[in-house]
mmCIF file of C-alpha atoms in Angstrom:
data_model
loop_
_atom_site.group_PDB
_atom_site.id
_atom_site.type_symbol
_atom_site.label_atom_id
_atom_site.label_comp_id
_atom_site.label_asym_id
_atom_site.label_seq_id
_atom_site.Cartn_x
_atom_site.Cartn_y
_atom_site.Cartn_z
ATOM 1 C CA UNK A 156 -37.598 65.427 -46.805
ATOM 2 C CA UNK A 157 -41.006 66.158 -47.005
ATOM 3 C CA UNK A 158 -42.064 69.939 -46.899
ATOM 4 C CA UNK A 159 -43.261 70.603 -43.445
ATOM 5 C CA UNK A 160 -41.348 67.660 -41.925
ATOM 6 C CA UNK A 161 -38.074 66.870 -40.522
ATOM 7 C CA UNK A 162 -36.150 63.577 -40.193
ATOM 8 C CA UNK A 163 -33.104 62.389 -38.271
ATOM 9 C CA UNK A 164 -30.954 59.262 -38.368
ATOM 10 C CA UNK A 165 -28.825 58.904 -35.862
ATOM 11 C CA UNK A 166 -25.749 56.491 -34.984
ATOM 12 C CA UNK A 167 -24.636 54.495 -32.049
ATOM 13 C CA UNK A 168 -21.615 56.826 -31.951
ATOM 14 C CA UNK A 169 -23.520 60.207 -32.031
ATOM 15 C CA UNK A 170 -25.852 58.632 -29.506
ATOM 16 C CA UNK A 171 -22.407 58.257 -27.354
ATOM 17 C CA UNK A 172 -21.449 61.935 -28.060
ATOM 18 C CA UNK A 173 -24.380 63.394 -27.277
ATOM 19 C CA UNK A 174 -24.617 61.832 -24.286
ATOM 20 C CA UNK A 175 -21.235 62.500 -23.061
ATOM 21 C CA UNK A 176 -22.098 66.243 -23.584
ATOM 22 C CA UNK A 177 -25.657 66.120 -21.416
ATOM 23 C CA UNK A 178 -25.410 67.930 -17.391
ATOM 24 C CA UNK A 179 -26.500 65.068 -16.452
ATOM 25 C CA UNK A 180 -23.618 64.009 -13.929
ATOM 26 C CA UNK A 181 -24.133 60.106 -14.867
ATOM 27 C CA UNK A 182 -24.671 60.083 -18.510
ATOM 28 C CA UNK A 183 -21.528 59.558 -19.350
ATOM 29 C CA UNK A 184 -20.580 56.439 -17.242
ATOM 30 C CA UNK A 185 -19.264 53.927 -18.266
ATOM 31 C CA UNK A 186 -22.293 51.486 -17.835
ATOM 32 C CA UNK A 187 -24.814 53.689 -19.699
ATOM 33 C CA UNK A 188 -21.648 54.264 -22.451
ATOM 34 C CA UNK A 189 -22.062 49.783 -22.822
ATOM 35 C CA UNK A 190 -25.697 49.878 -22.901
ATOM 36 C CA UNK A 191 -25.878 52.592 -25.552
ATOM 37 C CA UNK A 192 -23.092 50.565 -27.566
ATOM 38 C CA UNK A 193 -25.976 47.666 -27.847
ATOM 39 C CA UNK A 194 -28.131 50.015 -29.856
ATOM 40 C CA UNK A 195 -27.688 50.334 -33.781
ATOM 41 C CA UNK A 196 -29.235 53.474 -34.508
ATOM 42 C CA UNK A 197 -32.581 55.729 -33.748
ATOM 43 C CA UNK A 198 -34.749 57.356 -36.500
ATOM 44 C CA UNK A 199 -37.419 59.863 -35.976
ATOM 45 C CA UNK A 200 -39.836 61.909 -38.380
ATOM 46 C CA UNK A 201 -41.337 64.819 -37.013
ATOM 47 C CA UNK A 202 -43.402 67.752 -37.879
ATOM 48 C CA UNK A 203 -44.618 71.009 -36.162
ATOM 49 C CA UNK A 204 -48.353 71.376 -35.526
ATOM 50 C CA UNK A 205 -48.126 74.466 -37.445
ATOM 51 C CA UNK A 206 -45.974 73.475 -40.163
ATOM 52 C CA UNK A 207 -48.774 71.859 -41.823
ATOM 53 C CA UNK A 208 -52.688 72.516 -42.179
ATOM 54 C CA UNK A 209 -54.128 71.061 -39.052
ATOM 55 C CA UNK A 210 -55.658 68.642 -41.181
ATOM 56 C CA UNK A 211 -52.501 67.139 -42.415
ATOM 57 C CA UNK A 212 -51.000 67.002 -39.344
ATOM 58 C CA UNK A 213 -53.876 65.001 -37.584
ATOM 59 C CA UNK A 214 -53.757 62.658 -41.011
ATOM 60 C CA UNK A 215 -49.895 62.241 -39.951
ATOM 61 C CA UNK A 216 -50.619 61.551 -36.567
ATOM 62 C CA UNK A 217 -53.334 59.109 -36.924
ATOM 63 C CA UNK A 218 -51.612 56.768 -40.057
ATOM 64 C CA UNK A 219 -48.497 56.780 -37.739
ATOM 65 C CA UNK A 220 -50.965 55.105 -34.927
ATOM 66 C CA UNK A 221 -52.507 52.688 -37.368
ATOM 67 C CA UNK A 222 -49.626 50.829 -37.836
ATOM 68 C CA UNK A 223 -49.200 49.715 -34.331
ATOM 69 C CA UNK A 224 -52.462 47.925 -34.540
ATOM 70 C CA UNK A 225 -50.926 44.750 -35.981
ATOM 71 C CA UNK A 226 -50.228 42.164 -33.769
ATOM 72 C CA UNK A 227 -46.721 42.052 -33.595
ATOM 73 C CA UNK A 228 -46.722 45.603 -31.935
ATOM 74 C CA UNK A 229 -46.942 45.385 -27.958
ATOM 75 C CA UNK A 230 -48.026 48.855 -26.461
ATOM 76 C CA UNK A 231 -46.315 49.103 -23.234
ATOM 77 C CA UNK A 232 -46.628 52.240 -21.976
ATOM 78 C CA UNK A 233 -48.798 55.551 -22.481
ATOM 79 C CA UNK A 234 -47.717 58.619 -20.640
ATOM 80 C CA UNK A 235 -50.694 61.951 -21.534
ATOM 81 C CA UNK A 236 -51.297 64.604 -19.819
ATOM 82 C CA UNK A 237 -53.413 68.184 -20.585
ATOM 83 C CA UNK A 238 -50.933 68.908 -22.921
ATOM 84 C CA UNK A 239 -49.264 65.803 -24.655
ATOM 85 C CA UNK A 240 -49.711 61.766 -25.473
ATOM 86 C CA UNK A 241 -47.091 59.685 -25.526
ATOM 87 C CA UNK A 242 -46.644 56.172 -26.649
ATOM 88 C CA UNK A 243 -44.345 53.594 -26.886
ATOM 89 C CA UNK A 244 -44.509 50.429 -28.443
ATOM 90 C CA UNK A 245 -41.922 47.522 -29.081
ATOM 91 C CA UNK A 246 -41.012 44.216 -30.980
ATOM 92 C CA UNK A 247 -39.948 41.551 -28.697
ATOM 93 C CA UNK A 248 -38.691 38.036 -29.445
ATOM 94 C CA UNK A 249 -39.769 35.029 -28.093
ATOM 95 C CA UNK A 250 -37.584 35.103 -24.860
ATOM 96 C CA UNK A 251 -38.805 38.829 -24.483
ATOM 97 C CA UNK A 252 -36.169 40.820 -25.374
ATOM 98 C CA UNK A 253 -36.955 43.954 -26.973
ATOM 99 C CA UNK A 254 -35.049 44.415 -30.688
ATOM 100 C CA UNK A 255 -37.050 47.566 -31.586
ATOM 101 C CA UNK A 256 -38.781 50.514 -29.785
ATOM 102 C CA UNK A 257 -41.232 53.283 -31.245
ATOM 103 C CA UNK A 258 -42.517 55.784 -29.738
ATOM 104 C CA UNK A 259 -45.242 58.373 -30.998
ATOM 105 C CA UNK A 260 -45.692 61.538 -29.388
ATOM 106 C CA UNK A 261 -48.254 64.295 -29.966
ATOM 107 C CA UNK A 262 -47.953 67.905 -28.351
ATOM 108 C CA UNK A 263 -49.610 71.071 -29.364
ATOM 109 C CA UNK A 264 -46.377 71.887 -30.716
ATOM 110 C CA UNK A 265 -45.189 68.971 -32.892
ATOM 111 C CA UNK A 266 -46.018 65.452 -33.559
ATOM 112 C CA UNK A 267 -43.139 63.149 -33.269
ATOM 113 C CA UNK A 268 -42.213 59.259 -34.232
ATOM 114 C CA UNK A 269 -39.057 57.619 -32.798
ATOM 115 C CA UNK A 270 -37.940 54.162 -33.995
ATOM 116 C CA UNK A 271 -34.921 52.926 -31.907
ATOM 117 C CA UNK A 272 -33.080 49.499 -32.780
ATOM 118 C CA UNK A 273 -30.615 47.209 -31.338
ATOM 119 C CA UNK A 274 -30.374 45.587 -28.111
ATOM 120 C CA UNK A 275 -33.071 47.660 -26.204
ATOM 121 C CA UNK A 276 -32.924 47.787 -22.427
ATOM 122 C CA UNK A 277 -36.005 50.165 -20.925
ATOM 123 C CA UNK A 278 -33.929 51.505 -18.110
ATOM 124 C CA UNK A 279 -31.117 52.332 -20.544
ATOM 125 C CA UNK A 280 -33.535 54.493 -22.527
ATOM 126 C CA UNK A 281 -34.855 56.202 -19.689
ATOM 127 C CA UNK A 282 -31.581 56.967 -18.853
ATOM 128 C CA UNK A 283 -30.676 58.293 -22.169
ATOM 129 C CA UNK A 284 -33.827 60.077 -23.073
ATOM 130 C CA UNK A 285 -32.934 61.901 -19.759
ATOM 131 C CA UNK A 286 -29.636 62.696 -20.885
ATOM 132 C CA UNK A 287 -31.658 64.350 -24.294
ATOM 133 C CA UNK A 288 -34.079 65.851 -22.072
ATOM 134 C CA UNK A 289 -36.340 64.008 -23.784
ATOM 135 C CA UNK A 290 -38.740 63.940 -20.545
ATOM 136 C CA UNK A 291 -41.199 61.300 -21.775
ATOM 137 C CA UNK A 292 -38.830 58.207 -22.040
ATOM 138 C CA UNK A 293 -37.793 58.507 -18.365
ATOM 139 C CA UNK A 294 -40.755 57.086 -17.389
ATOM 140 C CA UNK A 295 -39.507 53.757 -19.188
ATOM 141 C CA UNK A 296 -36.949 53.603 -16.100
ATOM 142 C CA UNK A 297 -40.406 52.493 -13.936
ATOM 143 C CA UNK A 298 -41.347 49.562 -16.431
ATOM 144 C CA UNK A 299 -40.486 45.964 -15.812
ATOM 145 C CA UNK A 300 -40.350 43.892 -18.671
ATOM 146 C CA UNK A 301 -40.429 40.510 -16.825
ATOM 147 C CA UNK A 302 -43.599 41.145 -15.277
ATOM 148 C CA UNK A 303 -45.382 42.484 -18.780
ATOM 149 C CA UNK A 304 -44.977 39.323 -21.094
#
């Protein structure tokens, strides 16, 4: 990669494994194991605020959010506080299923952008961004895709 970046792709199966090893006493059931078996993979860049001049960082941060402004983008949830901004975007079919997820997160410590793919169901990646500890996608548990088309 990139000096001053870092990039991940990760597979259905080491989705699984990961999972399986998380504290979280129902990660690994057998429901959340089927749900996670619809996804085909997750791919994040990310970089550390300091990793990079400040400049470069912001430059990162801000052509990442550009793209989301065409139309076939649908924000659907923004979760910020003092200390972090995080949102997620999707592509949705026709009937409103979800085929790919984003999500772009700024911190004072790192910038980060998640694409997941495959068969997306929000309360599944709640569930598994719980098992990462990966405390901003829980709140896609709360979001009801039926009443946001």
């Amino acid at each position: 990669g990139k000096e001053g970046f870092s990039s991940a792709s990760v597979s259905t199966e080491v989705l699984q494994m990961t999972v399986s090893m998380s504290d979280d006493k129902d990660a690994d059931s057998p429901e959340l194991r089927k749900m996670i078996s619809r996804l085909t993979g997750l791919k994040s860049i990310s970089c550390k605020s300091d990793s990079l001049k400040s400049p470069h960082a912001l430059t990162f941060y801000s052509e990442a959010s550009a793209v989301f402004n065409a139309p076939k983008y649908k924000l659907i949830m923004t979760v910020e506080d003092k200390t972090k901004i995080a949102r997620f975007f999707t592509i949705q079919d026709a009937a409103g299923k979800i085929h790919e997820m984003f999500m772009l997160l700024k911190n004072q410590q790192e910038i980060v952008f998640m694409d997941i793919t495959g068969n997306i169901d929000l309360p599944t990646i709640a569930r598994l961004g719980k098992a990462m500890k990966f405390e901003s996608m829980e709140n896609l548990k709360n979001y009801n895709t039926k009443s946001k088309k």
